[in-house]
Amino acid sequence: MKTIGLITANYNSDNFGSLTDNRPISSLPFGGRYRLLDFVLSNMVNSGITKVGVITPYNTASVIDHIGSGKPWSLDRKKDGLFLMPGSVYGIHSAGSRFLFRDIIEHKSFLDKSDADYVIIASSSDVYNMDYNDLIKKHDQNGSEVTILYKKVALDAGHNGYYLDINDKTGAVKGIYDYAPAGPANYFMDCMIVNRSFLLDCIKWFAQLEYKDFIEIITDNIDKFSVGSYEFKGYLGKINNINDYLKVSRDIKDYGIRNELFHTDRTIITKVQDDAPVLYKGTGTSKNSIIGAGCKIEGNVDGSTIFRSCKIGKNSVIKNSVVMMYCEIGEGAVLENVICDKNCEISAGAKVIGSPENPVVLSKGSIV
Amino acid sequence: MKKKKCIAMLLAGGQGSRLKALTESIAKPAVSFGGKYRIIDFSLSNCVNSGIDTVGILIQYKPLVLNKYVGTGESWDLDVADGGVHILPPYAGESGGEWYEGTADSIYHNIDFIDMYEPENVLILSGDHIYKADYNEMLEEHIKNDSDLTVSVLEVPIEEASRFGIMSTDEQGRITKFAEKPKEPESNLASMGIYIFKWDVLKTALLEDHEDESSAHDFGKNVIPKLLKEGKRLYSYSFKGYWKDVGTIDSYYEAQMDLMDPEVDFDVFTKDVRVFSNNNMYPSQFIGDTAKISDSMISNGCAVYGTVEHSILGTGCIVEYGSVVKDSILLPDSHVGKYCYIEKAIINEGHTVDDGTNIGGPDQEVQLVGETHLTI
């Protein structure tokens, strides 16, 4: 069954401090070389979807610069391909769901000009690798108008967002709540598959409710619509705030998780930058760390993520930190529990120390 | 179509048999180099960094991998509308087909290709050299001298000169004599196998050379001596910088170790003049908590749990716990099991070294281990 994709990359949140001052959550750098958006976009492409619309934010530079014409994802095509679609609200914030209905209405022509049966709608702040064909197949089989992707999480997972009340026998969704129920919960993964014709009908029926989130429209009409569910059983790195971000950055050092996310037939694709391999000079070394290409390492990196093209000076110590691209860490400097946004300069001998609970966040281009 | 000032023809046809198992299944220009590169990346990047947007790659030995690797040329920004990169294998015409018999012969068979672009000049390159060059400087000198042929030369130690094609020049740099591998060299200016010809001069020479049955159809042996004899304007261009022909296992090993040597004037790390390549998409490297690394180059997709000293790890390599890799090169996707000791070795692409294996030692020659198992 033919499916197209619609990704919302226009959301921001106050939970990331200065990291999201100039970029949406979708373009947060992740894992040494990626942006969060890469995961959902690659999942779509790897599932055989060749037409993808991306709703862009007002601070659009990082998104446009990163995905460009969609070439790395083979979305620069004559037929179908990538559609960049500006979002309708300036600086939209949400810690929960991320499908402002007006954005879908504004870009109705994207849905009109298609012969696809289904549309996968997904936000782009989660880290997971999934074959959406499983979701498509389930949706096709149960004949619902909407099938919602969810993950069973422990009660104490503490995720913001929506939870599903599911009929155990049929898998039908009985209710959607913006708080976790007691016990293990069915966490909405900000992704669903919808019949294209049904979505076009919704645009007709609910045009007045353009200020609502699409998930709210589904919630309000849960008795009228046929809403199914699909459980994702793989690894989900949910990134709702800085601590989530650090946790998921640590998670990918786990052999099993790393293999599932990166070493499958479904490669997570990103913009190629042609950096040289990492150069370790002299006693420069790293352990328990992820290091992006093009770095020069002369100091000691431990339990950290270093992004592309950083220079880590002699005798410096980087511990439990995240250092984004193009940072320069001077000789003998010490960073502990710090997140350095890109282009930071830490002068020789400087010390920046945070705690695991309260990491220090240095904004883009900081000089310490 | 706009006429081109200069297009490049890259000779990538040879087998490179002195590289042994490295070229058993692939052409030499496709052989891995420096962790994430392949040998051809350097010439292709030089072209695009010099503003040359039309490149013909002449190939006949095991072309499939090189063909796939080069693709549309996108990785080198060579996917341009009027020009771009073209793989040129031998092909059949109305009187049948022939293999390329020599360097000049391979260009002769592609006269029609070059004529499509009507270039004023043609740059001839080898696909197996490691260097960074701005061909514009050479082209400017070529034009300034109103030269028919400009040969890029490198000063070599006089005792090594008999391994090269040696130029004697006058004070203006005009070539007065050319000797291919002379026993008693008169000069130390060695030809690098990089030529810029005026296309009309080259075309005439190739047509005449083709008719000459005694010719080996080689630039160094036949075409250049012929032009010199005819009194054509031949000039040398002095290349300054790092240049290495990686024809043997030893030179292939040394050139890669040079990448990590701060004394060697060759920088693949600079952002100013980048070396582009077409890589598999790998995640950033993971260095485990049992790893020890010093003086090494490590590429994307690697996972290191052992000790790596003064070595190069290509994309997607794994070094497991308890193993030591020293003064060695792991080619892409090779896997070193637990408790191995590897010194002065090149582990072939995709090769797995079983747990507990010992390879090499400090006083041994560099050895190549394993068959090529490609994943590109």
XYZ file of C-alpha atoms in Angstrom:
744
model
C 0.000 0.000 0.000
C 1.399 3.367 -0.932
C 2.357 5.550 1.994
C 3.712 9.076 2.237
C 5.349 10.732 5.251
C 4.688 13.974 7.097
C 7.276 15.016 9.676
C 6.863 17.916 12.070
C 10.246 19.485 12.742
C 8.950 22.825 13.986
C 8.635 22.340 17.725
C 10.625 23.829 20.526
C 10.548 23.332 24.265
C 11.775 25.177 27.333
C 13.320 21.977 28.688
C 16.606 22.272 26.813
C 17.961 25.600 28.034
C 20.064 27.460 25.506
C 20.462 24.354 23.316
C 17.163 25.203 21.621
C 17.622 28.992 21.539
C 18.283 28.975 17.825
C 17.136 25.571 16.720
C 14.093 23.315 17.022
C 14.407 20.093 19.032
C 14.578 18.224 15.706
C 17.966 19.714 14.890
C 19.627 18.987 18.216
C 22.991 17.406 17.431
C 23.130 13.810 18.618
C 25.542 10.876 18.762
C 28.648 12.626 17.443
C 27.366 13.295 13.928
C 23.563 13.199 13.699
C 20.635 15.545 14.234
C 17.561 14.115 15.961
C 15.550 14.567 12.753
C 17.773 11.986 11.012
C 16.146 9.093 12.840
C 12.533 9.564 11.772
C 13.513 10.774 8.298
C 15.773 7.741 7.780
C 13.100 5.412 9.166
C 10.695 6.678 6.526
C 13.169 6.397 3.665
C 14.358 2.977 4.840
C 10.724 1.822 4.868
C 10.407 2.624 1.167
C 8.603 5.961 1.558
C 9.672 8.248 -1.284
C 7.520 11.315 -0.626
C 8.156 13.111 2.648
C 6.930 16.514 3.780
C 8.841 18.241 6.562
C 7.169 21.081 8.462
C 9.930 23.555 9.249
C 10.186 26.032 12.132
C 10.640 29.811 11.999
C 14.326 29.410 12.988
C 14.727 27.243 9.971
C 18.453 27.562 9.180
C 19.584 24.416 10.978
C 16.882 22.256 9.410
C 17.331 23.565 5.869
C 21.105 23.467 6.113
C 20.977 19.895 7.332
C 18.487 18.260 4.980
C 18.866 20.584 1.999
C 17.348 18.961 -1.056
C 17.224 15.615 0.737
C 20.089 14.198 -1.295
C 21.663 11.970 1.386
C 18.245 10.332 1.860
C 17.784 9.968 -1.931
C 14.828 12.344 -1.693
C 16.061 14.689 -4.445
C 13.792 13.144 -7.046
C 11.760 14.114 -10.079
C 8.820 12.039 -8.894
C 7.884 12.514 -5.228
C 10.846 13.432 -2.990
C 11.253 15.972 -0.215
C 8.820 18.824 0.450
C 9.875 21.539 2.885
C 6.759 23.143 4.300
C 6.971 26.200 6.578
C 5.106 25.861 9.866
C 2.343 28.363 10.551
C 3.207 29.461 14.080
C 6.193 31.504 15.191
C 8.170 29.782 17.949
C 5.721 27.008 18.767
C 6.486 25.224 22.048
C 5.248 21.899 23.284
C 6.515 19.215 25.581
C 3.679 16.934 24.537
C 2.368 16.092 21.135
C 3.487 18.012 18.112
C 0.899 18.008 15.348
C -0.722 21.441 15.182
C -3.758 20.878 12.994
C -3.343 24.223 11.226
C 0.044 23.083 9.863
C -1.654 20.089 8.285
C -4.488 22.247 6.896
C -2.018 24.794 5.461
C -0.277 22.061 3.529
C -3.372 20.254 2.337
C -2.042 20.344 -1.229
C 0.772 17.999 -0.153
C -1.962 15.467 0.681
C -4.119 16.314 -2.331
C -1.338 15.840 -4.851
C -0.759 12.229 -4.017
C -2.318 8.903 -4.799
C -1.081 7.362 -1.545
C -3.430 5.320 0.607
C -1.793 6.211 3.894
C 0.112 9.009 5.579
C 2.567 8.417 8.419
C 2.619 11.513 10.626
C 5.556 11.712 13.015
C 7.403 14.292 15.040
C 11.157 14.140 14.969
C 12.693 14.271 18.421
C 12.858 10.571 19.234
C 15.760 8.204 18.713
C 14.699 4.828 17.323
C 15.217 2.657 14.288
C 12.050 1.077 12.960
C 10.717 -0.505 9.820
C 7.457 1.385 9.382
C 6.266 -1.392 7.073
C 5.277 -3.288 10.229
C 3.044 -0.359 11.209
C 1.690 -0.040 7.673
C 0.882 -3.757 7.544
C -0.914 -3.704 10.891
C -2.926 -0.655 9.847
C -3.810 -2.280 6.549
C -4.933 -5.475 8.300
C -7.093 -3.955 10.999
C -8.766 -1.542 8.598
C -8.762 1.415 11.036
C -8.808 5.034 10.071
C -5.860 5.727 12.353
C -3.278 3.395 13.906
C -1.172 4.852 16.692
C 2.403 3.785 17.437
C 3.175 3.233 21.097
C 5.780 1.774 23.412
C 5.147 0.064 26.733
C 7.121 1.968 29.348
C 7.673 1.533 33.073
C 5.565 3.724 35.301
C 8.543 5.726 36.458
C 9.712 6.565 32.954
C 8.340 10.045 33.633
C 7.843 10.961 29.991
C 5.790 14.001 29.143
C 3.261 13.338 26.465
C 0.258 11.141 25.791
C -0.695 7.656 26.943
C -3.117 5.216 25.363
C -5.877 3.181 26.947
C -5.997 0.103 24.739
C -8.534 -2.704 24.459
C -6.398 -5.765 25.205
C -8.305 -8.023 22.835
C -8.783 -5.877 19.751
C -5.946 -3.398 20.152
C -8.443 -0.578 19.610
C -7.632 2.660 21.410
C -10.356 3.485 23.948
C -8.916 6.693 25.273
C -5.901 9.016 25.080
C -4.619 10.841 28.178
C -1.995 13.477 28.727
C -0.898 11.890 32.029
C 0.410 8.427 32.833
C -2.140 5.989 34.245
C -1.234 3.734 37.184
C 1.069 0.835 36.329
C 3.021 0.212 33.136
C 1.838 2.580 30.446
C 1.317 2.649 26.698
C 3.327 5.656 25.699
C 2.345 7.453 22.464
C 5.495 7.671 20.303
C 4.413 10.834 18.480
C 3.815 8.791 15.377
C 0.689 7.436 13.700
C -0.539 6.202 10.364
C -3.711 7.712 8.933
C -5.769 7.004 5.823
C -5.064 9.891 3.480
C -8.750 10.196 2.554
C -9.674 10.248 6.252
C -7.144 12.991 6.945
C -8.603 15.052 4.086
C -12.078 14.469 5.556
C -10.830 15.668 8.956
C -9.541 18.861 7.320
C -13.069 19.414 5.967
C -14.858 18.521 9.216
C -12.618 20.246 11.747
C -11.352 23.320 9.881
C -12.711 25.434 12.756
C -10.463 23.600 15.223
C -7.226 24.504 13.450
C -5.679 25.715 16.741
C -5.864 22.195 18.193
C -3.333 19.422 17.989
C -4.379 16.575 15.709
C -4.012 14.112 18.585
C -6.551 16.212 20.547
C -9.007 15.966 17.672
C -8.582 12.200 17.694
C -8.953 12.132 21.495
C -12.173 14.158 21.368
C -13.640 11.834 18.753
C -12.231 8.537 19.958
C -15.740 6.983 20.099
C -16.539 7.968 16.519
C -13.250 7.171 14.798
C -11.806 3.714 14.417
C -8.409 3.995 16.074
C -6.047 1.025 16.286
C -2.650 0.666 17.916
C 0.730 -0.866 17.158
C 3.310 -1.665 19.797
C 6.948 -0.872 19.027
C 9.189 -3.358 20.816
C 12.595 -1.925 19.978
C 14.705 0.694 21.728
C 13.065 4.114 22.129
C 15.247 7.048 23.134
C 12.679 9.609 24.225
C 14.165 13.098 24.353
C 11.948 15.570 26.187
C 14.521 17.479 28.217
C 18.232 17.837 28.885
C 18.411 14.871 31.229
C 16.695 12.671 28.629
C 19.188 13.939 26.089
C 22.119 12.974 28.299
C 20.568 9.612 29.137
C 19.995 8.684 25.492
C 23.514 9.899 24.626
C 24.784 7.440 27.261
C 22.405 4.667 26.150
C 23.994 4.433 22.711
C 27.286 3.329 24.257
C 25.512 0.084 25.101
C 26.551 -2.541 22.567
C 23.045 -3.885 22.017
C 21.379 -0.495 21.662
C 24.111 0.804 19.372
C 23.789 -2.252 17.152
C 20.037 -1.948 16.984
C 20.139 1.748 16.144
C 23.066 1.824 13.740
C 24.225 -1.572 12.569
C 21.163 -2.866 10.850
C 20.126 -2.989 7.225
C 18.302 0.230 7.939
C 21.119 2.771 8.163
C 20.443 6.055 9.911
C 21.374 8.572 7.242
C 22.745 12.056 7.857
C 24.378 14.891 5.974
C 27.881 13.905 4.881
C 30.624 16.340 5.865
C 33.790 14.652 4.574
C 35.716 14.944 7.799
C 39.004 13.097 8.134
C 39.303 10.208 10.613
C 39.891 11.088 14.258
C 43.545 11.800 14.993
C 44.840 10.776 18.403
C 48.109 12.566 19.038
C 50.683 11.596 21.630
C 49.024 10.515 24.835
C 45.622 11.761 23.711
C 43.094 9.046 24.383
C 39.463 8.342 25.036
C 37.413 5.703 26.742
C 33.760 4.853 27.058
C 33.068 7.633 24.593
C 31.597 8.410 21.196
C 33.909 10.503 19.009
C 32.865 12.212 15.789
C 35.076 12.330 12.699
C 37.617 15.091 12.154
C 38.478 15.493 15.854
C 42.031 15.955 17.038
C 42.439 14.462 20.460
C 45.462 15.251 22.582
C 43.744 15.136 25.972
C 41.688 12.594 27.915
C 38.066 11.965 27.042
C 36.034 9.775 29.368
C 32.347 8.867 29.299
C 31.571 11.641 26.841
C 30.287 12.394 23.374
C 32.515 14.557 21.198
C 31.042 15.773 17.917
C 32.758 16.321 14.590
C 35.842 18.501 14.161
C 36.604 19.327 17.791
C 40.094 19.963 19.069
C 40.809 18.522 22.483
C 44.022 20.062 23.813
C 46.917 18.414 25.621
C 46.309 17.202 29.173
C 42.714 18.392 29.121
C 40.108 16.195 30.789
C 36.579 15.825 29.409
C 34.371 13.736 31.655
C 30.678 12.817 31.391
C 30.152 15.654 28.963
C 28.808 16.396 25.514
C 30.946 18.601 23.302
C 29.267 19.623 20.045
C 30.987 20.273 16.736
C 33.841 22.730 16.137
C 34.640 23.271 19.837
C 38.206 23.894 20.906
C 39.263 22.779 24.334
C 42.526 24.355 25.462
C 45.491 22.672 27.128
C 44.835 21.404 30.607
C 41.184 22.501 30.637
C 38.721 20.399 32.632
C 35.071 19.799 31.687
C 32.888 17.643 33.869
C 29.133 17.199 33.395
C 29.042 19.937 30.797
C 27.158 20.298 27.538
C 29.091 22.558 25.160
C 27.032 23.742 22.229
C 28.885 24.112 18.923
C 31.780 26.538 18.317
C 32.690 26.960 22.003
C 36.215 27.841 23.027
C 37.495 26.727 26.391
C 40.775 28.422 27.172
C 43.820 26.653 28.539
C 43.521 25.670 32.172
C 39.836 26.646 32.486
C 37.601 24.453 34.630
C 33.872 24.016 34.086
C 32.233 21.567 36.453
C 28.562 20.639 36.656
C 26.809 17.799 38.419
C 25.103 14.785 36.847
C 21.694 16.182 37.886
C 22.483 19.751 36.866
C 24.889 19.784 33.953
C 26.333 23.134 32.931
C 25.113 24.154 29.480
C 27.413 26.450 27.504
C 25.534 28.152 24.701
C 26.690 28.260 21.080
C 29.989 30.080 20.598
C 30.701 30.577 24.315
C 34.216 31.541 25.263
C 35.341 30.426 28.697
C 27.852 23.902 -25.149
C 30.570 26.095 -23.733
C 34.096 25.060 -24.658
C 36.189 23.828 -21.755
C 39.532 25.344 -20.871
C 40.771 22.056 -19.487
C 39.352 18.633 -18.827
C 41.053 15.763 -16.987
C 41.650 12.190 -18.097
C 42.506 9.890 -15.223
C 44.411 6.706 -16.028
C 42.973 4.009 -13.788
C 43.369 1.013 -16.037
C 46.282 -0.885 -14.557
C 46.073 -3.921 -12.357
C 48.667 -2.817 -9.821
C 49.827 -6.391 -9.312
C 52.594 -5.373 -6.899
C 49.871 -4.632 -4.361
C 49.133 -8.364 -4.325
C 45.904 -9.382 -2.575
C 44.763 -5.757 -2.322
C 44.065 -5.679 -6.049
C 42.968 -9.267 -6.546
C 39.341 -8.256 -6.803
C 39.446 -4.492 -7.350
C 41.319 -1.913 -9.418
C 44.192 -0.141 -7.678
C 42.517 3.289 -7.562
C 39.675 1.683 -5.558
C 42.014 0.373 -2.862
C 41.383 1.774 0.613
C 43.782 4.416 1.921
C 44.153 6.334 5.179
C 41.180 4.867 7.008
C 38.260 6.353 5.151
C 39.618 7.190 1.696
C 40.240 5.267 -1.493
C 43.296 6.047 -3.597
C 41.302 7.723 -6.381
C 39.821 10.249 -3.891
C 43.022 12.283 -3.963
C 43.073 12.830 -7.741
C 39.329 13.425 -7.954
C 39.431 15.885 -5.043
C 42.390 17.680 -6.639
C 40.349 18.072 -9.829
C 37.305 19.521 -8.141
C 39.404 21.697 -5.835
C 41.155 23.051 -8.947
C 37.868 23.873 -10.650
C 38.086 21.066 -13.201
C 34.549 19.746 -13.526
C 34.960 17.226 -16.340
C 36.870 14.028 -15.668
C 37.120 10.888 -17.763
C 38.256 7.810 -15.860
C 39.944 5.237 -18.094
C 39.502 1.788 -16.743
C 39.651 -1.797 -17.869
C 40.829 -4.006 -14.976
C 38.019 -5.208 -12.657
C 36.011 -2.024 -13.002
C 32.858 -2.880 -11.060
C 33.796 -1.668 -7.590
C 35.476 1.482 -8.873
C 32.454 2.134 -11.052
C 30.078 1.793 -8.125
C 32.333 3.837 -5.880
C 32.608 6.775 -8.288
C 28.921 6.597 -9.201
C 27.590 9.904 -10.446
C 30.571 11.719 -8.935
C 28.238 13.251 -6.381
C 30.648 12.641 -3.510
C 33.236 14.907 -5.158
C 30.695 17.509 -6.339
C 31.357 16.208 -9.840
C 27.695 15.627 -10.657
C 27.454 18.715 -12.822
C 25.182 19.231 -15.814
C 27.768 20.205 -18.423
C 30.623 17.865 -17.622
C 30.934 15.592 -14.640
C 32.681 12.300 -14.182
C 32.614 9.610 -16.844
C 33.842 6.054 -16.507
C 35.411 5.095 -19.833
C 36.021 1.383 -20.358
C 37.173 0.037 -23.749
C 34.274 -0.236 -26.158
C 33.508 -1.676 -29.568
C 33.177 0.356 -32.769
C 32.215 -0.676 -36.295
C 35.497 -2.537 -36.775
C 35.274 -4.385 -33.461
C 36.754 -3.511 -30.073
C 40.217 -3.461 -28.561
C 41.687 -3.353 -25.087
C 43.746 -0.345 -24.080
C 47.337 -1.221 -25.027
C 49.146 1.586 -23.207
C 48.632 4.933 -21.528
C 48.547 6.876 -24.784
C 46.446 4.236 -26.492
C 43.742 4.540 -23.841
C 43.460 8.272 -24.596
C 43.544 7.550 -28.346
C 40.468 5.339 -27.956
C 38.644 8.211 -26.253
C 39.412 11.000 -28.729
C 35.694 11.226 -29.486
C 34.922 11.685 -25.795
C 37.397 14.557 -25.457
C 36.138 16.132 -28.682
C 32.625 16.275 -27.205
C 33.927 18.935 -24.803
C 36.217 20.717 -27.298
C 38.760 21.504 -24.570
C 41.744 23.758 -25.184
C 43.869 21.602 -22.886
C 43.798 18.088 -21.510
C 45.210 17.152 -18.115
C 46.447 13.556 -17.893
C 46.519 12.070 -14.386
C 47.324 8.778 -12.732
C 44.734 7.247 -10.485
C 47.238 5.886 -7.995
C 49.075 8.907 -6.629
C 48.687 10.377 -3.157
C 49.128 14.159 -3.137
C 47.322 17.466 -3.022
C 47.802 19.775 -5.981
C 46.234 22.870 -7.465
C 46.257 22.055 -11.164
C 45.369 25.688 -11.913
C 48.910 26.796 -11.112
C 50.266 24.280 -13.566
C 47.669 25.257 -16.167
C 48.534 28.949 -15.784
C 52.206 28.229 -16.364
C 51.311 26.026 -19.309
C 49.315 28.867 -20.883
C 51.912 31.515 -20.010
C 54.657 29.477 -21.684
C 52.426 28.814 -24.686
C 53.468 25.271 -24.037
C 52.351 22.289 -26.116
C 53.014 19.968 -23.225
C 53.769 20.725 -19.593
C 55.129 17.924 -17.436
C 54.817 18.120 -13.672
C 58.189 17.262 -12.140
C 59.496 16.564 -8.696
C 63.066 16.840 -7.481
C 64.197 13.394 -6.355
C 67.492 12.308 -4.778
C 69.899 11.724 -7.672
C 70.613 8.154 -6.562
C 66.909 7.327 -7.010
C 66.567 9.167 -10.320
C 67.113 6.064 -12.427
C 63.693 4.737 -11.315
C 61.859 7.652 -12.986
C 61.423 9.426 -16.269
C 64.027 12.198 -15.985
C 63.807 15.663 -17.595
C 66.681 17.946 -18.469
C 65.609 21.567 -18.804
C 67.070 24.920 -19.803
C 66.955 27.992 -17.585
C 63.391 28.848 -18.624
C 62.211 25.361 -17.672
C 61.909 24.233 -21.286
C 62.555 20.533 -21.570
C 65.653 19.750 -23.612
C 65.939 16.062 -22.967
C 63.774 13.287 -21.665
C 65.131 9.915 -20.553
C 62.908 7.099 -19.326
C 64.596 5.354 -16.361
C 68.151 6.388 -17.368
C 71.097 4.389 -16.003
C 73.135 7.583 -15.611
C 70.656 10.395 -14.985
C 71.655 13.902 -16.072
C 69.203 15.624 -13.773
C 67.037 14.911 -10.745
C 63.749 16.249 -12.151
C 61.445 13.256 -12.220
C 58.216 13.161 -14.209
C 55.217 12.564 -11.939
C 53.111 11.230 -14.807
C 50.977 14.383 -14.697
C 50.761 16.154 -18.059
C 48.882 19.083 -19.545
C 48.678 18.935 -23.339
C 47.215 21.352 -25.803
C 44.422 19.183 -27.114
C 45.118 19.781 -30.816
C 48.792 18.862 -30.350
C 47.937 15.755 -28.336
C 45.267 14.632 -30.776
C 47.622 14.837 -33.744
C 50.334 13.009 -31.807
C 47.930 10.245 -30.770
C 46.665 9.722 -34.318
C 50.251 9.468 -35.591
C 51.349 7.243 -32.716
C 48.462 4.879 -33.396
C 49.740 4.350 -36.960
C 53.265 3.604 -35.700
C 53.447 -0.169 -35.314
C 56.750 -0.062 -33.432
C 55.255 2.127 -30.685
C 54.226 0.803 -27.272
C 51.656 3.647 -27.184
C 53.026 4.957 -23.916
C 53.315 8.643 -22.989
C 56.737 8.367 -21.378
C 58.302 5.962 -23.863
C 56.785 7.159 -27.122
C 54.618 10.273 -27.215
C 56.804 12.653 -25.196
C 60.104 11.721 -26.965
C 58.303 12.125 -30.305
C 57.041 15.622 -29.451
C 60.491 16.586 -28.197
C 62.066 15.385 -31.426
C 59.564 17.394 -33.445
C 60.700 20.538 -31.609
C 57.391 21.156 -29.873
C 57.323 23.465 -26.832
C 57.701 21.184 -23.808
C 57.996 22.751 -20.363
C 58.424 21.394 -16.892
C 56.338 22.503 -13.935
C 58.024 22.119 -10.549
C 55.663 20.559 -8.076
C 56.275 21.480 -4.454
C 54.757 19.353 -1.754
C 54.084 15.805 -0.754
C 53.650 13.238 -3.521
C 53.720 9.480 -3.334
C 53.163 6.724 -5.837
C 51.667 3.844 -3.863
C 52.677 1.051 -6.207
C 54.109 -1.390 -3.684
C 53.017 -2.724 -0.302
C 55.891 -0.848 1.360
C 55.111 2.524 -0.227
C 51.403 1.954 0.410
C 52.155 1.362 4.098
C 54.608 4.257 4.410
C 52.324 6.780 2.718
C 49.557 5.963 5.182
C 51.863 6.186 8.191
C 52.946 9.597 6.832
C 49.408 10.862 7.465
C 50.056 10.689 11.206
C 53.571 12.093 11.067
C 53.650 15.791 11.998
C 57.043 16.089 10.241
C 55.481 15.191 6.906
C 53.959 18.064 4.966
C 50.721 16.355 4.018
C 47.512 17.301 5.770
C 44.267 15.467 5.142
C 42.737 17.080 8.227
C 42.586 20.692 7.035
C 39.212 22.102 6.050
C 40.723 24.484 3.492
C 41.396 21.966 0.766
C 39.325 18.947 1.617
C 39.779 15.407 0.408
C 36.330 14.131 -0.495
C 35.263 10.521 -0.475
C 32.260 8.277 -0.855
C 31.781 6.449 2.401
C 29.284 4.018 3.745
C 27.183 5.794 6.361
C 28.568 4.743 9.725
C 27.886 6.082 13.224
C 30.640 7.874 15.101
C 33.300 5.638 16.583
C 32.837 4.101 20.002
C 35.836 3.752 22.284
C 35.140 1.282 25.094
C 36.237 1.661 28.705
C 38.950 -0.996 28.319
C 40.492 0.743 25.283
C 43.929 2.356 25.190
C 44.747 4.549 22.231
C 47.822 6.538 21.306
C 49.122 8.217 18.131
C 46.483 6.739 15.860
C 43.888 7.536 13.244
C 40.465 6.022 13.798
C 37.504 6.266 11.411
C 33.735 6.339 11.761
C 31.973 3.109 12.640
C 34.895 1.665 14.612
C 34.464 0.047 17.990
C 37.650 -0.257 20.033
C 37.969 -2.273 23.242
C 41.667 -3.152 22.991
C 44.966 -1.285 22.669
C 45.745 0.664 19.495
C 49.198 2.223 19.097
C 50.415 4.182 16.113
C 47.927 2.531 13.773
C 45.187 3.399 11.319
C 41.705 1.934 11.657
C 39.482 2.163 8.588
C 35.718 2.678 8.692
C 33.757 0.029 10.567
C 36.714 -1.796 12.171
C 36.446 -3.616 15.460
C 39.300 -4.278 17.909
C 38.114 -6.501 20.698
C 39.110 -6.679 24.339
C 42.641 -7.791 25.202
C 44.069 -7.258 21.730
C 47.007 -5.057 20.765
C 47.287 -3.399 17.351
C 50.615 -1.675 16.800
C 52.177 0.074 13.776
C 49.463 -1.501 11.668
C 46.683 -0.610 9.270
C 43.253 -2.171 9.567
C 41.430 -1.696 6.275
C 37.674 -0.968 6.406
C 35.334 -3.453 8.109
C 38.117 -5.687 9.375
C 37.651 -7.302 12.748
C 40.346 -8.173 15.282
C 39.101 -10.727 17.810
C 40.046 -10.987 21.480
C 43.630 -11.420 22.739
C 45.332 -10.884 19.375
C 48.727 -9.264 18.885
C 49.219 -7.475 15.583
C 52.332 -5.522 14.671
C 53.462 -4.091 11.325
C 50.593 -5.633 9.408
C 47.932 -4.558 6.964
C 44.676 -6.400 7.620
C 42.675 -6.614 4.405
C 39.199 -5.204 3.951
C 36.469 -7.135 5.730
C 38.951 -9.716 7.045
C 38.387 -11.275 10.456
C 41.380 -12.105 12.659
C 40.384 -14.953 14.955
C 40.726 -14.697 18.738
C 44.240 -15.245 20.036
C 46.064 -14.749 16.709
C 49.608 -13.322 16.660
C 50.724 -11.517 13.543
C 54.043 -9.807 12.832
C 56.605 -8.261 15.136
C 58.993 -5.321 15.407
C 61.759 -6.658 13.164
C 59.553 -8.096 10.461
C 58.596 -6.767 7.063
C 55.145 -5.275 6.679
C 52.764 -8.068 5.781
C 49.359 -8.125 4.202
C 46.834 -10.437 5.851
C 43.613 -11.829 4.389
C 41.511 -11.566 1.256
C 39.419 -8.548 0.325
C 35.767 -8.771 1.393
C 34.160 -5.581 0.219
C 30.993 -4.059 1.541
C 30.880 -0.968 -0.687
